[in-house]
PDB file of C-alpha atoms and ligand atoms in Angstrom:
ATOM      1  CA  MET A   1    -166.579 120.132 -21.836  1.00  0.00           C
ATOM      2  CA  SER A   2    -165.268 121.631 -18.846  1.00  0.00           C
ATOM      3  CA  VAL A   3    -162.619 119.867 -16.981  1.00  0.00           C
ATOM      4  CA  ARG A   4    -163.256 118.208 -13.830  1.00  0.00           C
ATOM      5  CA  HIS A   5    -161.285 118.365 -10.874  1.00  0.00           C
ATOM      6  CA  PHE A   6    -161.031 116.628  -7.653  1.00  0.00           C
ATOM      7  CA  LEU A   7    -160.052 119.619  -4.942  1.00  0.00           C
ATOM      8  CA  GLN A   8    -162.360 118.682  -2.219  1.00  0.00           C
ATOM      9  CA  PHE A   9    -164.565 115.147  -1.701  1.00  0.00           C
ATOM     10  CA  ARG A  10    -167.722 117.082  -2.534  1.00  0.00           C
ATOM     11  CA  ASP A  11    -166.242 117.592  -5.986  1.00  0.00           C
ATOM     12  CA  LEU A  12    -167.735 115.004  -6.688  1.00  0.00           C
ATOM     13  CA  SER A  13    -171.723 113.398  -6.057  1.00  0.00           C
ATOM     14  CA  ARG A  14    -172.441 110.493  -4.366  1.00  0.00           C
ATOM     15  CA  ASP A  15    -173.452 108.360  -7.697  1.00  0.00           C
ATOM     16  CA  GLU A  16    -169.782 109.007  -8.646  1.00  0.00           C
ATOM     17  CA  ILE A  17    -168.517 107.918  -5.382  1.00  0.00           C
ATOM     18  CA  ASP A  18    -170.386 104.918  -5.799  1.00  0.00           C
ATOM     19  CA  HIS A  19    -169.049 104.327  -9.295  1.00  0.00           C
ATOM     20  CA  LEU A  20    -165.385 105.347  -8.219  1.00  0.00           C
ATOM     21  CA  PHE A  21    -165.642 102.428  -5.286  1.00  0.00           C
ATOM     22  CA  ARG A  22    -167.459  99.624  -7.511  1.00  0.00           C
ATOM     23  CA  ARG A  23    -164.354 100.509  -9.864  1.00  0.00           C
ATOM     24  CA  THR A  24    -161.814 100.337  -7.291  1.00  0.00           C
ATOM     25  CA  ALA A  25    -163.091  97.389  -5.728  1.00  0.00           C
ATOM     26  CA  ALA A  26    -163.007  95.790 -10.041  1.00  0.00           C
ATOM     27  CA  ILE A  27    -159.528  97.487 -10.115  1.00  0.00           C
ATOM     28  CA  LYS A  28    -157.881  96.183  -6.738  1.00  0.00           C
ATOM     29  CA  ASP A  29    -158.873  92.655  -7.547  1.00  0.00           C
ATOM     30  CA  ARG A  30    -157.033  93.083 -10.905  1.00  0.00           C
ATOM     31  CA  PHE A  31    -154.433  94.101  -9.711  1.00  0.00           C
ATOM     32  CA  LYS A  32    -154.222  91.025  -6.480  1.00  0.00           C
ATOM     33  CA  ARG A  33    -154.308  88.892  -9.775  1.00  0.00           C
ATOM     34  CA  TYR A  34    -151.266  90.533 -11.645  1.00  0.00           C
ATOM     35  CA  GLU A  35    -153.976  91.206 -14.474  1.00  0.00           C
ATOM     36  CA  ALA A  36    -152.210  94.087 -16.393  1.00  0.00           C
ATOM     37  CA  TYR A  37    -154.693  96.909 -17.011  1.00  0.00           C
ATOM     38  CA  HIS A  38    -153.324  99.703 -19.054  1.00  0.00           C
ATOM     39  CA  PRO A  39    -156.262 102.345 -20.016  1.00  0.00           C
ATOM     40  CA  LEU A  40    -153.861 105.042 -19.012  1.00  0.00           C
ATOM     41  CA  ALA A  41    -150.981 104.192 -21.839  1.00  0.00           C
ATOM     42  CA  ASP A  42    -149.862 107.241 -22.938  1.00  0.00           C
ATOM     43  CA  ARG A  43    -151.168 109.458 -20.303  1.00  0.00           C
ATOM     44  CA  THR A  44    -148.862 111.829 -18.030  1.00  0.00           C
ATOM     45  CA  LEU A  45    -148.923 112.554 -14.782  1.00  0.00           C
ATOM     46  CA  VAL A  46    -147.545 115.751 -13.139  1.00  0.00           C
ATOM     47  CA  MET A  47    -147.316 114.905  -9.501  1.00  0.00           C
ATOM     48  CA  ILE A  48    -146.647 118.619  -7.550  1.00  0.00           C
ATOM     49  CA  PHE A  49    -144.970 118.578  -3.620  1.00  0.00           C
ATOM     50  CA  GLU A  50    -144.750 121.515  -1.359  1.00  0.00           C
ATOM     51  CA  LYS A  51    -144.852 119.494   1.431  1.00  0.00           C
ATOM     52  CA  ALA A  52    -143.238 115.905   2.174  1.00  0.00           C
ATOM     53  CA  SER A  53    -145.247 112.601   1.516  1.00  0.00           C
ATOM     54  CA  THR A  54    -144.566 108.916   1.469  1.00  0.00           C
ATOM     55  CA  ARG A  55    -148.069 107.242   0.919  1.00  0.00           C
ATOM     56  CA  THR A  56    -149.275 110.052  -1.414  1.00  0.00           C
ATOM     57  CA  ARG A  57    -146.286 110.470  -3.931  1.00  0.00           C
ATOM     58  CA  LEU A  58    -146.193 106.785  -3.796  1.00  0.00           C
ATOM     59  CA  SER A  59    -149.598 105.838  -4.176  1.00  0.00           C
ATOM     60  CA  PHE A  60    -149.850 108.249  -7.456  1.00  0.00           C
ATOM     61  CA  GLU A  61    -146.668 107.210  -8.892  1.00  0.00           C
ATOM     62  CA  ALA A  62    -147.072 103.148  -8.737  1.00  0.00           C
ATOM     63  CA  GLY A  63    -151.037 103.401  -9.554  1.00  0.00           C
ATOM     64  CA  MET A  64    -150.163 105.664 -12.635  1.00  0.00           C
ATOM     65  CA  HIS A  65    -147.468 103.448 -13.774  1.00  0.00           C
ATOM     66  CA  GLN A  66    -149.985 100.163 -13.125  1.00  0.00           C
ATOM     67  CA  LEU A  67    -152.520 102.063 -15.174  1.00  0.00           C
ATOM     68  CA  GLY A  68    -150.015 101.749 -17.952  1.00  0.00           C
ATOM     69  CA  GLY A  69    -148.913 105.958 -18.096  1.00  0.00           C
ATOM     70  CA  ALA A  70    -145.668 107.828 -16.604  1.00  0.00           C
ATOM     71  CA  ALA A  71    -145.386 109.772 -13.212  1.00  0.00           C
ATOM     72  CA  ILE A  72    -143.119 113.266 -13.027  1.00  0.00           C
ATOM     73  CA  TYR A  73    -142.603 114.183  -9.488  1.00  0.00           C
ATOM     74  CA  LEU A  74    -141.935 117.949  -8.744  1.00  0.00           C
ATOM     75  CA  ASN A  75    -141.335 119.470  -5.971  1.00  0.00           C
ATOM     76  CA  THR A  76    -140.598 123.358  -4.784  1.00  0.00           C
ATOM     77  CA  ARG A  77    -137.161 122.649  -3.812  1.00  0.00           C
ATOM     78  CA  ASP A  78    -135.874 121.873  -7.300  1.00  0.00           C
ATOM     79  CA  SER A  79    -138.411 123.784  -9.590  1.00  0.00           C
ATOM     80  CA  GLN A  80    -139.088 127.284 -10.659  1.00  0.00           C
ATOM     81  CA  LEU A  81    -142.307 126.719  -8.339  1.00  0.00           C
ATOM     82  CA  GLY A  82    -140.275 127.531  -5.057  1.00  0.00           C
ATOM     83  CA  ARG A  83    -138.777 130.609  -6.862  1.00  0.00           C
ATOM     84  CA  GLY A  84    -141.863 132.843  -7.272  1.00  0.00           C
ATOM     85  CA  GLU A  85    -143.217 131.527 -10.831  1.00  0.00           C
ATOM     86  CA  PRO A  86    -146.570 132.593 -10.407  1.00  0.00           C
ATOM     87  CA  VAL A  87    -149.495 129.784  -9.816  1.00  0.00           C
ATOM     88  CA  GLU A  88    -151.532 130.560 -12.536  1.00  0.00           C
ATOM     89  CA  ASP A  89    -148.732 130.481 -15.406  1.00  0.00           C
ATOM     90  CA  ALA A  90    -147.245 127.360 -13.517  1.00  0.00           C
ATOM     91  CA  ALA A  91    -150.371 125.924 -14.400  1.00  0.00           C
ATOM     92  CA  GLN A  92    -150.782 126.638 -18.336  1.00  0.00           C
ATOM     93  CA  VAL A  93    -147.451 125.584 -19.046  1.00  0.00           C
ATOM     94  CA  ILE A  94    -147.283 122.496 -16.756  1.00  0.00           C
ATOM     95  CA  SER A  95    -151.017 121.717 -17.872  1.00  0.00           C
ATOM     96  CA  ARG A  96    -149.592 121.472 -21.972  1.00  0.00           C
ATOM     97  CA  MET A  97    -147.091 119.252 -21.328  1.00  0.00           C
ATOM     98  CA  CYS A  98    -149.056 116.155 -19.278  1.00  0.00           C
ATOM     99  CA  ASP A  99    -152.989 115.023 -19.025  1.00  0.00           C
ATOM    100  CA  LEU A 100    -153.187 115.358 -14.974  1.00  0.00           C
ATOM    101  CA  VAL A 101    -151.665 117.163 -12.410  1.00  0.00           C
ATOM    102  CA  MET A 102    -151.929 116.246  -8.621  1.00  0.00           C
ATOM    103  CA  ILE A 103    -151.105 118.941  -5.647  1.00  0.00           C
ATOM    104  CA  ARG A 104    -149.833 118.558  -2.373  1.00  0.00           C
ATOM    105  CA  THR A 105    -149.816 122.534  -0.711  1.00  0.00           C
ATOM    106  CA  PHE A 106    -150.712 124.879   1.726  1.00  0.00           C
ATOM    107  CA  GLU A 107    -153.678 127.000   1.382  1.00  0.00           C
ATOM    108  CA  GLN A 108    -156.661 125.559  -0.695  1.00  0.00           C
ATOM    109  CA  GLU A 109    -156.604 128.750  -2.479  1.00  0.00           C
ATOM    110  CA  ILE A 110    -153.615 127.742  -3.997  1.00  0.00           C
ATOM    111  CA  ILE A 111    -154.563 124.777  -5.998  1.00  0.00           C
ATOM    112  CA  GLU A 112    -158.310 126.365  -6.998  1.00  0.00           C
ATOM    113  CA  ARG A 113    -156.114 128.777  -8.765  1.00  0.00           C
ATOM    114  CA  PHE A 114    -154.216 126.062 -10.203  1.00  0.00           C
ATOM    115  CA  ALA A 115    -157.158 124.604 -11.329  1.00  0.00           C
ATOM    116  CA  ALA A 116    -158.657 127.800 -12.610  1.00  0.00           C
ATOM    117  CA  HIS A 117    -156.007 127.916 -15.637  1.00  0.00           C
ATOM    118  CA  SER A 118    -155.453 124.438 -16.202  1.00  0.00           C
ATOM    119  CA  ARG A 119    -156.476 122.179 -19.174  1.00  0.00           C
ATOM    120  CA  VAL A 120    -156.128 119.304 -17.526  1.00  0.00           C
ATOM    121  CA  PRO A 121    -158.133 117.839 -14.039  1.00  0.00           C
ATOM    122  CA  VAL A 122    -156.247 118.617 -10.862  1.00  0.00           C
ATOM    123  CA  ILE A 123    -156.213 116.360  -7.816  1.00  0.00           C
ATOM    124  CA  ASN A 124    -155.639 117.348  -4.337  1.00  0.00           C
ATOM    125  CA  GLY A 125    -153.189 115.481  -2.886  1.00  0.00           C
ATOM    126  CA  LEU A 126    -153.636 117.414   0.603  1.00  0.00           C
ATOM    127  CA  THR A 127    -153.939 120.946   1.447  1.00  0.00           C
ATOM    128  CA  ASN A 128    -154.146 122.696   5.007  1.00  0.00           C
ATOM    129  CA  GLU A 129    -157.986 122.431   4.577  1.00  0.00           C
ATOM    130  CA  PHE A 130    -158.761 118.873   3.079  1.00  0.00           C
ATOM    131  CA  HIS A 131    -157.222 115.428   2.158  1.00  0.00           C
ATOM    132  CA  PRO A 132    -160.283 114.226  -0.220  1.00  0.00           C
ATOM    133  CA  CYS A 133    -158.420 111.012  -1.771  1.00  0.00           C
ATOM    134  CA  GLN A 134    -157.224 109.919   2.031  1.00  0.00           C
ATOM    135  CA  ILE A 135    -160.768 110.313   3.140  1.00  0.00           C
ATOM    136  CA  LEU A 136    -161.725 108.205  -0.274  1.00  0.00           C
ATOM    137  CA  ALA A 137    -159.661 105.202   0.780  1.00  0.00           C
ATOM    138  CA  ASP A 138    -160.790 105.608   4.466  1.00  0.00           C
ATOM    139  CA  VAL A 139    -164.352 105.007   3.522  1.00  0.00           C
ATOM    140  CA  PHE A 140    -163.626 102.184   1.089  1.00  0.00           C
ATOM    141  CA  THR A 141    -161.791 100.407   4.191  1.00  0.00           C
ATOM    142  CA  PHE A 142    -164.946 100.980   6.157  1.00  0.00           C
ATOM    143  CA  ILE A 143    -167.204  99.358   3.450  1.00  0.00           C
ATOM    144  CA  GLU A 144    -164.954  96.834   2.891  1.00  0.00           C
ATOM    145  CA  HIS A 145    -164.426  95.713   6.393  1.00  0.00           C
ATOM    146  CA  ARG A 146    -167.739  96.589   7.522  1.00  0.00           C
ATOM    147  CA  GLY A 147    -170.403  97.176   4.837  1.00  0.00           C
ATOM    148  CA  PRO A 148    -172.276 100.278   3.659  1.00  0.00           C
ATOM    149  CA  ILE A 149    -171.614 103.463   5.544  1.00  0.00           C
ATOM    150  CA  ALA A 150    -174.794 105.563   5.401  1.00  0.00           C
ATOM    151  CA  GLY A 151    -176.187 105.297   9.279  1.00  0.00           C
ATOM    152  CA  ARG A 152    -173.296 104.831  11.090  1.00  0.00           C
ATOM    153  CA  THR A 153    -170.779 106.895  13.456  1.00  0.00           C
ATOM    154  CA  VAL A 154    -167.251 107.798  12.751  1.00  0.00           C
ATOM    155  CA  ALA A 155    -165.513 109.171  16.008  1.00  0.00           C
ATOM    156  CA  TRP A 156    -162.675 111.818  15.470  1.00  0.00           C
ATOM    157  CA  ILE A 157    -160.705 112.691  18.427  1.00  0.00           C
ATOM    158  CA  GLY A 158    -157.464 115.418  18.369  1.00  0.00           C
ATOM    159  CA  ASP A 159    -157.107 117.864  15.623  1.00  0.00           C
ATOM    160  CA  SER A 160    -160.126 119.720  14.040  1.00  0.00           C
ATOM    161  CA  ASN A 161    -157.193 119.956  10.714  1.00  0.00           C
ATOM    162  CA  ASN A 162    -157.940 119.241   6.615  1.00  0.00           C
ATOM    163  CA  VAL A 163    -158.422 114.787   7.626  1.00  0.00           C
ATOM    164  CA  CYS A 164    -161.409 115.779   9.961  1.00  0.00           C
ATOM    165  CA  TYR A 165    -162.546 118.505   7.775  1.00  0.00           C
ATOM    166  CA  THR A 166    -163.147 116.120   4.498  1.00  0.00           C
ATOM    167  CA  TRP A 167    -164.569 113.430   7.222  1.00  0.00           C
ATOM    168  CA  LEU A 168    -167.540 116.443   7.158  1.00  0.00           C
ATOM    169  CA  GLN A 169    -167.658 116.657   4.027  1.00  0.00           C
ATOM    170  CA  ALA A 170    -168.130 112.696   3.285  1.00  0.00           C
ATOM    171  CA  ALA A 171    -170.587 112.374   5.906  1.00  0.00           C
ATOM    172  CA  GLU A 172    -172.661 115.032   4.319  1.00  0.00           C
ATOM    173  CA  LEU A 173    -172.419 113.521   0.750  1.00  0.00           C
ATOM    174  CA  LEU A 174    -172.626 109.830   1.898  1.00  0.00           C
ATOM    175  CA  ASP A 175    -175.017 110.172   5.314  1.00  0.00           C
ATOM    176  CA  PHE A 176    -173.275 109.451   7.900  1.00  0.00           C
ATOM    177  CA  LYS A 177    -172.537 111.109  11.301  1.00  0.00           C
ATOM    178  CA  VAL A 178    -169.635 112.505  13.014  1.00  0.00           C
ATOM    179  CA  ARG A 179    -168.898 113.022  16.570  1.00  0.00           C
ATOM    180  CA  VAL A 180    -165.452 115.120  16.916  1.00  0.00           C
ATOM    181  CA  SER A 181    -163.494 115.620  20.159  1.00  0.00           C
ATOM    182  CA  THR A 182    -160.666 118.198  20.183  1.00  0.00           C
ATOM    183  CA  PRO A 183    -159.226 120.144  22.938  1.00  0.00           C
ATOM    184  CA  PRO A 184    -160.589 123.590  23.865  1.00  0.00           C
ATOM    185  CA  GLY A 185    -159.714 126.142  21.244  1.00  0.00           C
ATOM    186  CA  TYR A 186    -159.372 123.534  18.793  1.00  0.00           C
ATOM    187  CA  GLU A 187    -162.886 122.926  17.859  1.00  0.00           C
ATOM    188  CA  VAL A 188    -164.401 122.500  14.417  1.00  0.00           C
ATOM    189  CA  ASP A 189    -165.557 125.809  12.594  1.00  0.00           C
ATOM    190  CA  ALA A 190    -168.153 124.063  10.722  1.00  0.00           C
ATOM    191  CA  ALA A 191    -168.403 126.380   8.276  1.00  0.00           C
ATOM    192  CA  LYS A 192    -164.710 125.405   6.798  1.00  0.00           C
ATOM    193  CA  ALA A 193    -166.640 121.902   5.752  1.00  0.00           C
ATOM    194  CA  GLY A 194    -169.282 123.619   3.932  1.00  0.00           C
ATOM    195  CA  PRO A 195    -172.710 123.173   4.193  1.00  0.00           C
ATOM    196  CA  LEU A 196    -173.932 120.051   6.137  1.00  0.00           C
ATOM    197  CA  SER A 197    -177.374 119.480   7.454  1.00  0.00           C
ATOM    198  CA  PRO A 198    -178.512 119.810  11.341  1.00  0.00           C
ATOM    199  CA  GLY A 199    -176.716 116.676  13.377  1.00  0.00           C
ATOM    200  CA  ARG A 200    -174.261 115.994  10.585  1.00  0.00           C
ATOM    201  CA  PHE A 201    -171.505 116.130  13.374  1.00  0.00           C
ATOM    202  CA  GLU A 202    -171.557 117.067  17.655  1.00  0.00           C
ATOM    203  CA  GLN A 203    -168.685 118.173  19.210  1.00  0.00           C
ATOM    204  CA  PHE A 204    -167.869 116.843  22.591  1.00  0.00           C
ATOM    205  CA  ALA A 205    -165.312 118.005  25.142  1.00  0.00           C
ATOM    206  CA  ASP A 206    -164.944 114.565  26.439  1.00  0.00           C
ATOM    207  CA  PRO A 207    -163.316 112.306  23.768  1.00  0.00           C
ATOM    208  CA  VAL A 208    -164.423 108.804  25.803  1.00  0.00           C
ATOM    209  CA  GLU A 209    -167.979 110.195  25.381  1.00  0.00           C
ATOM    210  CA  ALA A 210    -167.217 110.830  21.615  1.00  0.00           C
ATOM    211  CA  CYS A 211    -166.276 107.537  21.397  1.00  0.00           C
ATOM    212  CA  ARG A 212    -169.634 105.872  22.631  1.00  0.00           C
ATOM    213  CA  GLY A 213    -171.400 103.357  20.254  1.00  0.00           C
ATOM    214  CA  ALA A 214    -169.010 104.352  17.509  1.00  0.00           C
ATOM    215  CA  ASP A 215    -168.417 102.018  14.414  1.00  0.00           C
ATOM    216  CA  LEU A 216    -165.207 103.786  13.610  1.00  0.00           C
ATOM    217  CA  VAL A 217    -162.656 105.509  15.652  1.00  0.00           C
ATOM    218  CA  THR A 218    -160.086 108.270  13.978  1.00  0.00           C
ATOM    219  CA  THR A 219    -157.412 110.508  14.594  1.00  0.00           C
ATOM    220  CA  ASP A 220    -154.597 112.103  13.359  1.00  0.00           C
ATOM    221  CA  VAL A 221    -151.569 113.358  14.035  1.00  0.00           C
ATOM    222  CA  TRP A 222    -151.424 116.621  16.615  1.00  0.00           C
ATOM    223  CA  THR A 223    -148.979 118.795  14.543  1.00  0.00           C
ATOM    224  CA  SER A 224    -150.123 118.963  10.635  1.00  0.00           C
ATOM    225  CA  MET A 225    -147.366 120.068   8.389  1.00  0.00           C
ATOM    226  CA  GLY A 226    -147.019 123.904   7.844  1.00  0.00           C
ATOM    227  CA  PHE A 227    -147.895 124.364  11.613  1.00  0.00           C
ATOM    228  CA  GLU A 228    -144.992 123.010  13.251  1.00  0.00           C
ATOM    229  CA  ALA A 229    -144.208 126.322  15.033  1.00  0.00           C
ATOM    230  CA  GLU A 230    -147.112 125.249  17.275  1.00  0.00           C
ATOM    231  CA  ASP A 231    -146.115 122.077  17.954  1.00  0.00           C
ATOM    232  CA  GLY A 232    -144.892 122.680  21.511  1.00  0.00           C
ATOM    233  CA  GLU A 233    -148.293 124.671  22.702  1.00  0.00           C
ATOM    234  CA  ARG A 234    -150.270 121.560  20.717  1.00  0.00           C
ATOM    235  CA  ARG A 235    -148.569 118.897  22.791  1.00  0.00           C
ATOM    236  CA  LYS A 236    -149.382 120.529  25.988  1.00  0.00           C
ATOM    237  CA  ALA A 237    -152.896 121.259  24.516  1.00  0.00           C
ATOM    238  CA  PHE A 238    -153.278 117.632  22.857  1.00  0.00           C
ATOM    239  CA  ALA A 239    -152.334 115.168  26.033  1.00  0.00           C
ATOM    240  CA  ASP A 240    -155.432 114.047  26.854  1.00  0.00           C
ATOM    241  CA  TRP A 241    -156.686 113.464  22.966  1.00  0.00           C
ATOM    242  CA  ARG A 242    -154.978 110.222  23.012  1.00  0.00           C
ATOM    243  CA  VAL A 243    -156.533 107.404  21.714  1.00  0.00           C
ATOM    244  CA  ASP A 244    -156.341 104.165  23.863  1.00  0.00           C
ATOM    245  CA  ALA A 245    -158.280 101.209  25.394  1.00  0.00           C
ATOM    246  CA  GLU A 246    -160.826 103.083  27.253  1.00  0.00           C
ATOM    247  CA  MET A 247    -161.758 105.161  23.951  1.00  0.00           C
ATOM    248  CA  MET A 248    -161.772 101.735  21.843  1.00  0.00           C
ATOM    249  CA  ARG A 249    -163.630  99.998  24.732  1.00  0.00           C
ATOM    250  CA  ALA A 250    -166.459 102.746  25.183  1.00  0.00           C
ATOM    251  CA  ALA A 251    -167.136 102.358  20.913  1.00  0.00           C
ATOM    252  CA  ASP A 252    -169.302  99.453  19.276  1.00  0.00           C
ATOM    253  CA  PRO A 253    -167.380  96.304  19.591  1.00  0.00           C
ATOM    254  CA  ARG A 254    -166.894  95.472  16.309  1.00  0.00           C
ATOM    255  CA  ALA A 255    -165.736  99.472  15.539  1.00  0.00           C
ATOM    256  CA  VAL A 256    -162.511  99.675  13.681  1.00  0.00           C
ATOM    257  CA  PHE A 257    -159.912 102.078  14.014  1.00  0.00           C
ATOM    258  CA  MET A 258    -157.882 104.213  11.504  1.00  0.00           C
ATOM    259  CA  HIS A 259    -155.028 106.595  11.260  1.00  0.00           C
ATOM    260  CA  CYS A 260    -154.126 108.309   7.738  1.00  0.00           C
ATOM    261  CA  LEU A 261    -150.325 107.646   8.726  1.00  0.00           C
ATOM    262  CA  PRO A 262    -147.669 108.592  10.193  1.00  0.00           C
ATOM    263  CA  ALA A 263    -148.867 107.697  13.183  1.00  0.00           C
ATOM    264  CA  HIS A 264    -146.919 108.912  16.396  1.00  0.00           C
ATOM    265  CA  ARG A 265    -147.311 106.152  19.044  1.00  0.00           C
ATOM    266  CA  GLY A 266    -147.710 107.629  22.362  1.00  0.00           C
ATOM    267  CA  GLU A 267    -149.027 110.715  21.503  1.00  0.00           C
ATOM    268  CA  GLU A 268    -152.317 111.017  19.374  1.00  0.00           C
ATOM    269  CA  VAL A 269    -152.732 106.819  19.385  1.00  0.00           C
ATOM    270  CA  ASP A 270    -151.224 104.024  22.032  1.00  0.00           C
ATOM    271  CA  ALA A 271    -149.322 101.538  20.449  1.00  0.00           C
ATOM    272  CA  ASP A 272    -151.697  98.720  21.928  1.00  0.00           C
ATOM    273  CA  VAL A 273    -154.603 100.610  19.837  1.00  0.00           C
ATOM    274  CA  ILE A 274    -152.985 101.083  16.669  1.00  0.00           C
ATOM    275  CA  ASP A 275    -151.028  97.943  16.675  1.00  0.00           C
ATOM    276  CA  GLY A 276    -154.248  96.200  18.147  1.00  0.00           C
ATOM    277  CA  PRO A 277    -157.232  93.711  16.520  1.00  0.00           C
ATOM    278  CA  GLN A 278    -159.434  96.601  16.054  1.00  0.00           C
ATOM    279  CA  SER A 279    -156.699  98.796  13.347  1.00  0.00           C
ATOM    280  CA  VAL A 280    -156.873  98.492   9.666  1.00  0.00           C
ATOM    281  CA  VAL A 281    -154.437 101.379   9.092  1.00  0.00           C
ATOM    282  CA  TRP A 282    -152.824  98.979   6.513  1.00  0.00           C
ATOM    283  CA  ASP A 283    -155.635  98.310   4.296  1.00  0.00           C
ATOM    284  CA  GLU A 284    -156.391 101.920   4.419  1.00  0.00           C
ATOM    285  CA  ALA A 285    -152.845 102.658   3.425  1.00  0.00           C
ATOM    286  CA  GLU A 286    -153.060  99.815   0.497  1.00  0.00           C
ATOM    287  CA  ASN A 287    -155.844 101.445  -0.484  1.00  0.00           C
ATOM    288  CA  ARG A 288    -155.275 105.147  -1.262  1.00  0.00           C
ATOM    289  CA  LEU A 289    -153.142 103.170  -4.581  1.00  0.00           C
ATOM    290  CA  HIS A 290    -156.457 101.513  -5.444  1.00  0.00           C
ATOM    291  CA  VAL A 291    -159.194 104.400  -5.140  1.00  0.00           C
ATOM    292  CA  GLN A 292    -156.634 106.972  -6.831  1.00  0.00           C
ATOM    293  CA  LYS A 293    -156.063 104.574  -9.687  1.00  0.00           C
ATOM    294  CA  ALA A 294    -160.123 104.697  -9.870  1.00  0.00           C
ATOM    295  CA  LEU A 295    -160.393 108.314  -9.280  1.00  0.00           C
ATOM    296  CA  MET A 296    -157.300 108.842 -12.468  1.00  0.00           C
ATOM    297  CA  GLU A 297    -159.544 106.696 -14.332  1.00  0.00           C
ATOM    298  CA  PHE A 298    -162.891 108.542 -13.894  1.00  0.00           C
ATOM    299  CA  LEU A 299    -161.425 112.011 -14.174  1.00  0.00           C
ATOM    300  CA  LEU A 300    -159.293 110.837 -17.799  1.00  0.00           C
ATOM    301  CA  LEU A 301    -161.800 108.492 -19.089  1.00  0.00           C
ATOM    302  CA  GLY A 302    -165.111 108.776 -17.301  1.00  0.00           C
ATOM    303  CA  ARG A 303    -167.671 106.183 -16.487  1.00  0.00           C
ATOM    304  CA  ILE A 304    -166.575 102.765 -17.697  1.00  0.00           C
ATOM    305  CA  ALA A 305    -168.852 100.215 -16.821  1.00  0.00           C
TER     306      ALA A 305
HETATM  307  N1  LIG B   1    -151.621 109.723   4.300  1.00  0.00           N
HETATM  308  C1  LIG B   1    -151.098 110.149   3.833  1.00  0.00           C
HETATM  309  O1  LIG B   1    -151.070 111.299   3.178  1.00  0.00           O
HETATM  310  O2  LIG B   1    -149.046 110.221   4.226  1.00  0.00           O
HETATM  311  P1  LIG B   1    -148.241 110.944   3.134  1.00  0.00           P
HETATM  312  O3  LIG B   1    -148.115 112.301   4.009  1.00  0.00           O
HETATM  313  O4  LIG B   1    -147.127 110.028   3.268  1.00  0.00           O
HETATM  314  O5  LIG B   1    -148.463 111.111   1.788  1.00  0.00           O
HETATM  315  N1  LIG B   2    -152.870 116.420   9.066  1.00  0.00           N
HETATM  316  C1  LIG B   2    -151.614 115.684   8.310  1.00  0.00           C
HETATM  317  C2  LIG B   2    -152.036 114.760   7.604  1.00  0.00           C
HETATM  318  C3  LIG B   2    -150.694 113.740   6.892  1.00  0.00           C
HETATM  319  C4  LIG B   2    -150.974 113.340   5.723  1.00  0.00           C
HETATM  320  C5  LIG B   2    -150.968 116.777   7.970  1.00  0.00           C
HETATM  321  O1  LIG B   2    -151.840 117.617   7.010  1.00  0.00           O
HETATM  322  O2  LIG B   2    -149.647 117.060   8.227  1.00  0.00           O
END
């Protein structure tokens, strides 16, 4: 049987995502009732971080523990990974000693090479190109608050980064629309998301117009990890792409605001939006834990009724 990986959002089918969300709801419910659930007893997750993290590390490590398994943290600073050992060799060795691997790294190509030489499932914990676990949590959070996402409209304001491209893949798979507004020179290159149906996404020069009538308004940092050298230039270019009360007023009155976090109040979002009544960012962050537990269960045990 070939090993299943989750390297980008479209690695799962729509039916599998629906299954994952049903399992997420069940696993979350048990967790809230302090009911033990240890389907991954004796299984080990290795987490490899080449970039910083709070939520991703915590949610995978706590999640694996809660499912009865163990998690091991490796980073490039104090392992051989940062000293030039080939990715292919690391994949061969690591995947002989554990059941599951999560990687946060730079180019998507690195995680693809690792997966190609891994005996066990590999999960993308963020690359320069994609952040699929984040969008699993975001879509699940939207559904919890507002019901089905099919046919809805998401407004993405700011940088066309890894989180934005993952929204585009999710829109294609789950049948909703994305309206993107970026500063000139930072527009979406649709090819990076893979095949998209006509009308799946629209680009807007004006961020307020992108938000008009949207069911969900979301943004992310102006400068993603790995792009720090561009920070000064980006601060100037993105100054008008701060999600503010005017943008939220343009959106549907029941629109929710999301941010994958960490956030910078006064940069990509105003404090009165992220700390305001439409913001669901804390539920969004918590749901990383629950969706990833469902994902690990699925990759290791397949479909559980
Ligand atoms: N949203 C997210 O992935 O957060 P961390 O960088 O803290 O893992
Ligand atoms: N786009 C951001 C997300 C951080 C969770 C980054 O890549 O740094």
